[in-house]
Every structure is written in structure tokens, then in C-alpha cells.
Amino acid sequence: MFRSAIFLGIAVLAVSLSTAMGQSVMRIENEDLGLISRTGVEAIGSLICDAGEAEYTVTEEEIFKLIFVNPTSGRGAWVETVTVGANSAPDCQALRLIKKYVKATKFEDCGFTSWYDNVTNVLTYSNEAKVVVRLPSPSSNIIRRKTFLVPLNCVGAGSAVVSVPTKWFEQFFQTGPLFEEFGVSVSVKIRKEHRAEAFGELDVFVNVLTVELDRPYDETYEIIGHRVFTTPTLNQTSTPSTEFISSRGCNPYPDFVTVTKVRNDKFIYEILDFGIEDSDDYYFHVEVNLCAKGIPGSRVHCVETCVGSRMLRVNDAPNKAVATSGSLSAMGVPRLIIGSNGVPVLTSRQ
């Protein structure tokens, strides 16, 4: 049983776009009167433009630097909202993770406008992020805020690609004797990309999972890709369960799964979109282990278990944690089907 989904996204003329955030941040002096001034500070945060999607990330430290010379002096202040698009639409609000805010959106959503230059054959998508900070107040009857507009620009050209926006898993921490007492935070996110061809199949969607250590932990630890599996419910023990990356860190399905090690602190898993026979929805679960750099005895847990270009290392240390996605479903008619035994089968190769 599958949910038949009609994809209504507008095709974007960009495979990979460059980012332009050199313009200065604007401060709203009086929103009702429309009084806006430039701060002279270059746009804060980072912007990734790729596959028809803009992903904006900004840290609390970067935001507080707009207000305080020393960000630590901003005690009592907090970030109220970060929104892509100046109209503060609820669906466009950024997700708060550990000391940072993230939001991904398709270009046709959240207020992006496009402009095509016929001379240079360049398509530009422009927008702004609205950052609202609540300041300490001497009285509960007095509300003090500062509001900033951060320019966002994606510039580029290429072939048509459609993207389903990124969603973040609930953030989790790696804890244990080799890690700091409060744990090491890991971010996991997923999006679906539409591709003209992937894994020998035409006109398909691909699940793209990114697992990455948060700063500054990437300087001290390395991710050891360990396990990626799916279930039809949020319960990690529900069936059928399918291991796309096994508990030993191996890729048993190279025909429709790829693993890319971007850095020692970042892995990308690409899995052909699929459906489960008796369920409309499914959940991804990502299990992660870490190796601590430079700590005597820690590297003994980082061992090679799967040999070959498609295989990963795995950490045998007992310090592992699992992140779970929100509910997902197949886009259109899936080419990969998971039966009651949990084994994925390509319908075109039966």
C-alpha cells in the first residue's frame, strides 16, 4: 500500500548554485514605519544553494555579534525567531538546534524571487532572513527587541532539478567516557531529490541523508559511519526493518545505495526512494559512533571491517547513539519495494 504523491514543485534551473552573502545586514528601526538602516556588518551565517533548495544556517554567536561587542555580555537576551523571508511565515521559521538555527526551503517557497539575465544566462534567486532578538528589560511590561534582515542570494545556471526540502532529525548527543560530560552533538538531515537518472533507473527520487559533527567537535572527533536502517513506525524495533548500512558498517545494497565520506566528520548516504508494502510511511534511523582524535587508546576502537570502495569503517566502542527522522513517504511510484521480510527489491529487475 503506497501513497500516490503528485509532485507540484517548480523545476529550478540550477544544479549547484553559488552563494552571494557579501551585502550588509539591515536593521529595522521601526517596523510599523518601515524605517530600515544598514549596519555596515556583512551578512551573517552560511547559505548553501543546491538542487533547487536554499539552506540557511546561523549561530547564536553570530547573531549576538550584531548587538554586543562581546557576545558573552548578552546575558538575558535570546533569539526569538529566525525566519527565511521577511513576512515571518510560520512554515518558514528556522529550526533551533544546539546554539544554531537552520532552515531549508525550495526556491519557490518562503519569499524567494528570481531574476534571469539573458546576457549572462544566469538565474539569481534572492531573499532575506529575518532575525528577531529579545533583549533584557527592566520591567515585564516593557518588551525590547532588535530586528535584522540578512540578505540571501543564490546565483547560478544549469539543468532542471527539483528538490524536496531538507528536514532535520531530532538532534542527539554522543556520550561516554571518551567524550565531554555534556556530550558531543551530531546533526542528521534528509531531503529527497528528483533526478532524471540514478542507480540505472530513470525519473526517480533519491533520499539524501547527511550526518555531520557540529562545530567545534569536528576538530576533536571523527565520525565512524555505523548503521542506517528504516522501520514503518517511529519504534526502532517495528517490522519490517531494513538495514541499508549494516551494523558492521557495510553497504549490502550497492545497486541502490551509495556512501560518500566527505570528511572524517561528515558522511552522505544516498538511497533510492522506496515504499513498504503494508505501510504508507517510513522512518529512517541513523546510528553513529565516534573516534576521539589524539586520546591515547581511543583509536584502537576504529577498525577496518569492510574492505572496498563502497565500504565504511566501524567503531566497536560502545559509545553510540541513534537519531530518528520524522515520518516520510515515497514520492510518486517507488521503484524499490520492501516486503514483509524487510528485503528491498527493485521492481525493474525482478
Short mmCIF file of C-alpha atoms in Angstrom, two decimals:
data_model
loop_
_atom_site.label_atom_id
_atom_site.label_comp_id
_atom_site.label_asym_id
_atom_site.label_seq_id
_atom_site.Cartn_x
_atom_site.Cartn_y
_atom_site.Cartn_z
CA MET A 1 0.00 0.00 0.00
CA PHE A 2 1.57 3.27 -1.08
CA ARG A 3 0.62 6.90 -1.01
CA SER A 4 0.43 8.27 -4.53
CA ALA A 5 2.06 11.68 -4.31
CA ILE A 6 1.88 14.27 -7.07
CA PHE A 7 4.97 16.46 -7.02
CA LEU A 8 3.97 20.07 -7.60
CA GLY A 9 7.37 21.74 -7.24
CA ILE A 10 8.52 24.10 -9.96
CA ALA A 11 11.56 22.92 -11.87
CA VAL A 12 14.56 25.03 -10.93
CA LEU A 13 17.20 25.88 -13.49
CA ALA A 14 20.09 25.13 -11.19
CA VAL A 15 22.00 22.05 -10.20
CA SER A 16 24.51 23.77 -7.99
CA LEU A 17 24.42 27.50 -7.41
CA SER A 18 26.96 29.83 -5.93
CA THR A 19 26.25 31.85 -2.82
CA ALA A 20 26.49 35.61 -2.50
CA MET A 21 26.15 36.98 1.04
CA GLY A 22 28.53 39.93 0.84
CA GLN A 23 25.83 42.57 1.28
CA SER A 24 25.46 44.14 4.70
CA VAL A 25 22.85 43.26 7.29
CA MET A 26 19.94 45.71 7.65
CA ARG A 27 18.43 46.72 11.00
CA ILE A 28 14.73 47.54 11.27
CA GLU A 29 14.44 50.65 13.46
CA ASN A 30 10.64 50.84 13.32
CA GLU A 31 8.82 48.05 11.52
CA ASP A 32 5.46 49.87 11.51
CA LEU A 33 7.01 52.93 9.87
CA GLY A 34 9.28 50.89 7.63
CA LEU A 35 12.43 52.55 8.95
CA ILE A 36 15.43 50.42 7.91
CA SER A 37 19.15 51.18 8.21
CA ARG A 38 22.28 49.31 7.16
CA THR A 39 24.53 48.07 9.95
CA GLY A 40 27.76 48.01 7.96
CA VAL A 41 28.20 44.38 9.05
CA GLU A 42 28.47 41.74 6.35
CA ALA A 43 25.70 39.16 6.15
CA ILE A 44 25.97 36.59 8.92
CA GLY A 45 25.57 32.82 8.74
CA SER A 46 26.10 30.46 5.83
CA LEU A 47 23.96 29.71 2.79
CA ILE A 48 24.04 26.52 0.71
CA CYS A 49 22.28 26.65 -2.65
CA ASP A 50 21.88 23.26 -4.29
CA ALA A 51 19.33 21.14 -6.16
CA GLY A 52 16.57 23.75 -6.13
CA GLU A 53 16.96 24.43 -2.42
CA ALA A 54 18.45 27.13 -0.20
CA GLU A 55 19.69 26.07 3.23
CA TYR A 56 20.47 28.87 5.69
CA THR A 57 22.38 28.34 8.94
CA VAL A 58 23.25 30.96 11.54
CA THR A 59 24.70 30.57 15.05
CA GLU A 60 23.63 32.38 18.20
CA GLU A 61 27.14 33.78 18.49
CA GLU A 62 26.92 35.35 15.02
CA ILE A 63 23.54 36.89 15.87
CA PHE A 64 24.68 38.36 19.19
CA LYS A 65 27.71 39.90 17.50
CA LEU A 66 25.25 42.16 15.66
CA ILE A 67 24.25 43.67 19.01
CA PHE A 68 27.06 43.20 21.51
CA VAL A 69 30.77 43.86 21.10
CA ASN A 70 31.33 40.83 23.34
CA PRO A 71 28.64 38.19 22.62
CA THR A 72 29.00 36.81 26.17
CA SER A 73 27.79 40.15 27.52
CA GLY A 74 24.35 39.46 26.07
CA ARG A 75 23.15 37.57 29.12
CA GLY A 76 19.40 37.74 29.38
CA ALA A 77 18.99 38.24 25.63
CA TRP A 78 17.70 35.43 23.46
CA VAL A 79 16.91 34.79 19.82
CA GLU A 80 13.15 34.94 19.44
CA THR A 81 12.85 33.82 15.80
CA VAL A 82 14.87 33.32 12.64
CA THR A 83 12.72 33.21 9.52
CA VAL A 84 13.55 32.90 5.82
CA GLY A 85 11.51 35.62 4.14
CA ALA A 86 10.65 38.96 5.75
CA ASN A 87 6.94 38.15 6.21
CA SER A 88 7.70 35.74 9.10
CA ALA A 89 5.54 32.90 7.77
CA PRO A 90 5.37 30.07 10.37
CA ASP A 91 6.30 27.42 7.78
CA CYS A 92 9.46 29.39 7.01
CA GLN A 93 10.78 29.66 10.56
CA ALA A 94 14.18 28.14 11.22
CA LEU A 95 14.62 25.11 13.45
CA ARG A 96 16.63 25.71 16.60
CA LEU A 97 19.40 23.19 17.14
CA ILE A 98 22.27 23.45 19.60
CA LYS A 99 23.33 27.11 19.54
CA LYS A 100 22.32 27.50 15.90
CA TYR A 101 19.28 27.91 13.64
CA VAL A 102 18.72 26.12 10.33
CA LYS A 103 16.12 26.37 7.59
CA ALA A 104 15.93 24.80 4.15
CA THR A 105 13.32 25.75 1.57
CA LYS A 106 12.61 25.30 -2.10
CA PHE A 107 13.23 28.44 -4.12
CA GLU A 108 9.54 28.81 -4.95
CA ASP A 109 8.68 28.99 -1.23
CA CYS A 110 9.30 31.45 1.60
CA GLY A 111 9.52 34.60 -0.48
CA PHE A 112 12.38 33.92 -2.89
CA THR A 113 12.22 35.99 -6.07
CA SER A 114 14.03 35.10 -9.30
CA TRP A 115 15.70 37.17 -11.96
CA TYR A 116 17.15 35.82 -15.20
CA ASP A 117 19.91 37.69 -17.04
CA ASN A 118 19.52 37.00 -20.78
CA VAL A 119 23.02 38.32 -21.48
CA THR A 120 24.98 36.21 -18.98
CA ASN A 121 22.47 33.33 -18.93
CA VAL A 122 22.49 33.45 -15.13
CA LEU A 123 19.48 32.85 -12.89
CA THR A 124 19.52 34.52 -9.47
CA TYR A 125 17.25 33.76 -6.50
CA SER A 126 17.10 36.45 -3.83
CA ASN A 127 15.57 36.64 -0.39
CA GLU A 128 16.34 37.71 3.14
CA ALA A 129 16.31 36.13 6.57
CA LYS A 130 14.58 37.98 9.39
CA VAL A 131 16.27 37.68 12.79
CA VAL A 132 14.42 38.89 15.91
CA VAL A 133 16.26 39.14 19.24
CA ARG A 134 14.54 39.80 22.58
CA LEU A 135 16.61 41.98 24.90
CA PRO A 136 16.62 42.13 28.70
CA SER A 137 14.06 44.56 30.09
CA PRO A 138 13.80 46.30 33.48
CA SER A 139 10.08 45.55 33.55
CA SER A 140 7.84 42.71 32.35
CA ASN A 141 5.58 45.39 30.87
CA ILE A 142 8.32 46.59 28.54
CA ILE A 143 9.31 44.48 25.54
CA ARG A 144 12.63 45.28 23.90
CA ARG A 145 13.53 43.72 20.56
CA LYS A 146 16.06 44.18 17.80
CA THR A 147 15.19 43.00 14.29
CA PHE A 148 17.64 42.40 11.45
CA LEU A 149 17.31 41.48 7.78
CA VAL A 150 20.08 39.29 6.35
CA PRO A 151 20.37 39.24 2.50
CA LEU A 152 20.34 35.79 0.88
CA ASN A 153 21.30 35.31 -2.78
CA CYS A 154 21.76 32.15 -4.84
CA VAL A 155 23.38 32.67 -8.23
CA GLY A 156 23.92 30.08 -10.96
CA ALA A 157 22.62 28.21 -14.01
CA GLY A 158 22.33 24.64 -15.20
CA SER A 159 19.90 21.84 -15.92
CA ALA A 160 16.47 21.36 -14.29
CA VAL A 161 16.35 19.71 -10.88
CA VAL A 162 13.53 19.53 -8.36
CA SER A 163 14.16 19.17 -4.62
CA VAL A 164 12.02 18.27 -1.65
CA PRO A 165 13.31 20.47 1.19
CA THR A 166 15.67 19.23 3.86
CA LYS A 167 14.30 18.06 7.20
CA TRP A 168 16.43 17.66 10.29
CA PHE A 169 16.31 14.66 12.59
CA GLU A 170 15.91 15.39 16.28
CA GLN A 171 19.40 16.38 17.38
CA PHE A 172 21.19 13.91 19.59
CA PHE A 173 24.35 13.63 21.63
CA GLN A 174 27.16 11.14 21.81
CA THR A 175 28.08 10.48 25.43
CA GLY A 176 30.59 8.22 27.13
CA PRO A 177 33.92 8.13 28.94
CA LEU A 178 35.87 9.48 25.95
CA PHE A 179 33.58 12.47 25.43
CA GLU A 180 32.89 15.64 27.34
CA GLU A 181 30.40 15.31 30.17
CA PHE A 182 27.59 17.11 28.32
CA GLY A 183 28.09 15.04 25.17
CA VAL A 184 29.09 15.71 21.58
CA SER A 185 26.27 16.88 19.31
CA VAL A 186 25.68 15.36 15.87
CA SER A 187 23.34 16.74 13.19
CA VAL A 188 21.48 14.44 10.80
CA LYS A 189 19.30 15.73 7.96
CA ILE A 190 17.46 14.27 4.98
CA ARG A 191 15.97 15.54 1.74
CA LYS A 192 14.55 13.95 -1.37
CA GLU A 193 15.99 14.87 -4.76
CA HIS A 194 14.35 14.24 -8.10
CA ARG A 195 16.83 13.00 -10.68
CA ALA A 196 16.50 12.20 -14.35
CA GLU A 197 18.61 9.08 -13.77
CA ALA A 198 20.02 7.37 -10.70
CA PHE A 199 21.13 3.79 -9.97
CA GLY A 200 20.23 2.82 -13.55
CA GLU A 201 16.60 3.99 -13.09
CA LEU A 202 15.01 6.90 -14.95
CA ASP A 203 12.93 9.72 -13.44
CA VAL A 204 13.33 8.79 -9.77
CA PHE A 205 13.62 10.30 -6.30
CA VAL A 206 16.61 9.71 -4.06
CA ASN A 207 16.81 10.03 -0.27
CA VAL A 208 19.93 12.03 0.63
CA LEU A 209 20.99 11.72 4.27
CA THR A 210 23.79 13.86 5.68
CA VAL A 211 25.44 13.02 9.00
CA GLU A 212 27.80 15.67 10.37
CA LEU A 213 29.52 16.58 13.60
CA ASP A 214 28.63 20.03 14.88
CA ARG A 215 31.31 22.63 15.44
CA PRO A 216 33.64 22.72 17.31
CA TYR A 217 33.53 18.95 17.88
CA ASP A 218 34.67 18.30 14.30
CA GLU A 219 38.14 19.40 15.40
CA THR A 220 38.36 16.80 18.16
CA TYR A 221 36.36 13.79 16.93
CA GLU A 222 35.74 11.74 13.79
CA ILE A 223 32.50 10.12 12.70
CA ILE A 224 32.60 6.40 12.05
CA GLY A 225 29.60 5.55 9.91
CA HIS A 226 27.90 2.61 11.58
CA ARG A 227 24.28 1.85 10.67
CA VAL A 228 21.35 3.21 8.66
CA PHE A 229 18.02 1.39 8.87
CA THR A 230 14.32 2.02 8.32
CA THR A 231 11.08 0.95 10.01
CA PRO A 232 7.39 1.57 9.17
CA THR A 233 6.81 3.30 12.54
CA LEU A 234 8.73 5.54 14.92
CA ASN A 235 9.51 2.47 17.04
CA GLN A 236 13.02 1.33 16.12
CA THR A 237 12.08 -2.32 16.74
CA SER A 238 8.99 -2.35 14.49
CA THR A 239 8.96 -4.56 11.42
CA PRO A 240 9.76 -4.89 8.63
CA SER A 241 13.14 -3.37 9.42
CA THR A 242 15.64 -2.83 6.61
CA GLU A 243 19.37 -2.22 7.12
CA PHE A 244 20.67 -0.15 4.21
CA ILE A 245 24.00 0.16 6.02
CA SER A 246 24.61 -2.79 8.31
CA SER A 247 25.57 -2.78 11.98
CA ARG A 248 29.14 -3.56 10.89
CA GLY A 249 29.22 -0.50 8.65
CA CYS A 250 28.88 -2.40 5.36
CA ASN A 251 26.82 -1.45 2.32
CA PRO A 252 24.92 -4.63 1.32
CA TYR A 253 22.98 -2.90 -1.48
CA PRO A 254 25.42 -1.09 -3.80
CA ASP A 255 22.83 -1.29 -6.63
CA PHE A 256 20.70 1.37 -4.93
CA VAL A 257 22.78 2.75 -2.03
CA THR A 258 25.95 4.86 -2.09
CA VAL A 259 28.08 6.18 0.76
CA THR A 260 30.28 9.26 0.39
CA LYS A 261 32.84 10.22 3.01
CA VAL A 262 33.12 13.98 2.57
CA ARG A 263 35.44 14.40 5.55
CA ASN A 264 36.21 12.47 8.71
CA ASP A 265 33.37 14.37 10.36
CA LYS A 266 30.79 14.17 7.55
CA PHE A 267 29.13 11.33 5.61
CA ILE A 268 26.43 11.40 2.92
CA TYR A 269 24.20 8.39 2.23
CA GLU A 270 22.13 8.25 -0.97
CA ILE A 271 19.32 5.69 -1.10
CA LEU A 272 16.87 5.17 -3.92
CA ASP A 273 13.37 6.15 -2.79
CA PHE A 274 11.26 3.18 -1.74
CA GLY A 275 7.88 2.03 -0.48
CA ILE A 276 6.88 -0.53 2.14
CA GLU A 277 4.16 -2.96 1.03
CA ASP A 278 1.82 -2.57 4.01
CA SER A 279 2.65 0.97 5.14
CA ASP A 280 2.25 4.45 3.70
CA ASP A 281 5.04 5.90 5.82
CA TYR A 282 8.52 5.04 6.99
CA TYR A 283 11.20 6.36 9.34
CA PHE A 284 14.97 6.49 8.94
CA HIS A 285 17.22 5.72 11.90
CA VAL A 286 20.93 6.60 11.84
CA GLU A 287 23.30 5.10 14.39
CA VAL A 288 26.61 6.88 14.85
CA ASN A 289 29.88 6.12 16.59
CA LEU A 290 32.78 8.49 17.13
CA CYS A 291 36.53 8.22 17.44
CA ALA A 292 38.31 10.77 19.62
CA LYS A 293 41.40 12.25 17.99
CA GLY A 294 44.61 12.28 19.98
CA ILE A 295 43.30 10.48 23.06
CA PRO A 296 45.55 7.52 23.95
CA GLY A 297 43.78 4.22 23.46
CA SER A 298 40.78 5.66 21.60
CA ARG A 299 41.98 4.76 18.09
CA VAL A 300 42.02 1.06 18.91
CA HIS A 301 38.24 1.11 18.55
CA CYS A 302 38.43 2.39 14.95
CA VAL A 303 38.98 -0.73 12.90
CA GLU A 304 38.55 -1.68 9.26
CA THR A 305 35.78 -4.27 8.93
CA CYS A 306 34.52 -3.85 5.35
CA VAL A 307 37.12 -3.73 2.60
CA GLY A 308 36.36 -2.00 -0.69
CA SER A 309 35.46 1.41 -2.08
CA ARG A 310 31.80 1.05 -1.10
CA MET A 311 32.53 0.09 2.49
CA LEU A 312 32.97 2.07 5.69
CA ARG A 313 34.98 1.79 8.85
CA VAL A 314 33.13 0.96 12.02
CA ASN A 315 33.77 1.80 15.64
CA ASP A 316 33.50 -1.14 18.06
CA ALA A 317 33.39 1.20 21.06
CA PRO A 318 30.09 1.03 22.99
CA ASN A 319 29.55 4.78 22.70
CA LYS A 320 26.86 5.03 20.05
CA ALA A 321 23.62 6.95 19.65
CA VAL A 322 20.67 6.77 17.26
CA ALA A 323 18.85 9.66 15.55
CA THR A 324 15.38 9.17 14.04
CA SER A 325 13.72 11.13 11.24
CA GLY A 326 10.16 12.35 11.09
CA SER A 327 7.57 10.49 9.03
CA LEU A 328 8.43 10.15 5.33
CA SER A 329 6.65 8.60 2.36
CA ALA A 330 7.52 7.58 -1.17
CA MET A 331 7.25 10.18 -3.91
CA GLY A 332 5.24 9.03 -6.92
CA VAL A 333 5.55 5.32 -7.74
CA PRO A 334 8.60 3.83 -5.98
CA ARG A 335 10.93 1.53 -7.95
CA LEU A 336 12.23 -0.08 -4.77
CA ILE A 337 9.78 -2.18 -2.75
CA ILE A 338 10.27 -3.56 0.77
CA GLY A 339 8.23 -6.65 1.57
CA SER A 340 7.30 -8.27 4.88
CA ASN A 341 10.77 -9.83 5.12
CA GLY A 342 12.47 -6.41 5.08
CA VAL A 343 14.42 -7.12 1.89
CA PRO A 344 14.32 -4.29 -0.69
CA VAL A 345 13.70 -5.38 -4.31
CA LEU A 346 13.99 -3.33 -7.49
CA THR A 347 10.78 -3.88 -9.44
CA SER A 348 12.52 -3.32 -12.77
CA ARG A 349 14.92 -6.21 -12.13
CA GLN A 350 12.54 -8.88 -10.85
#
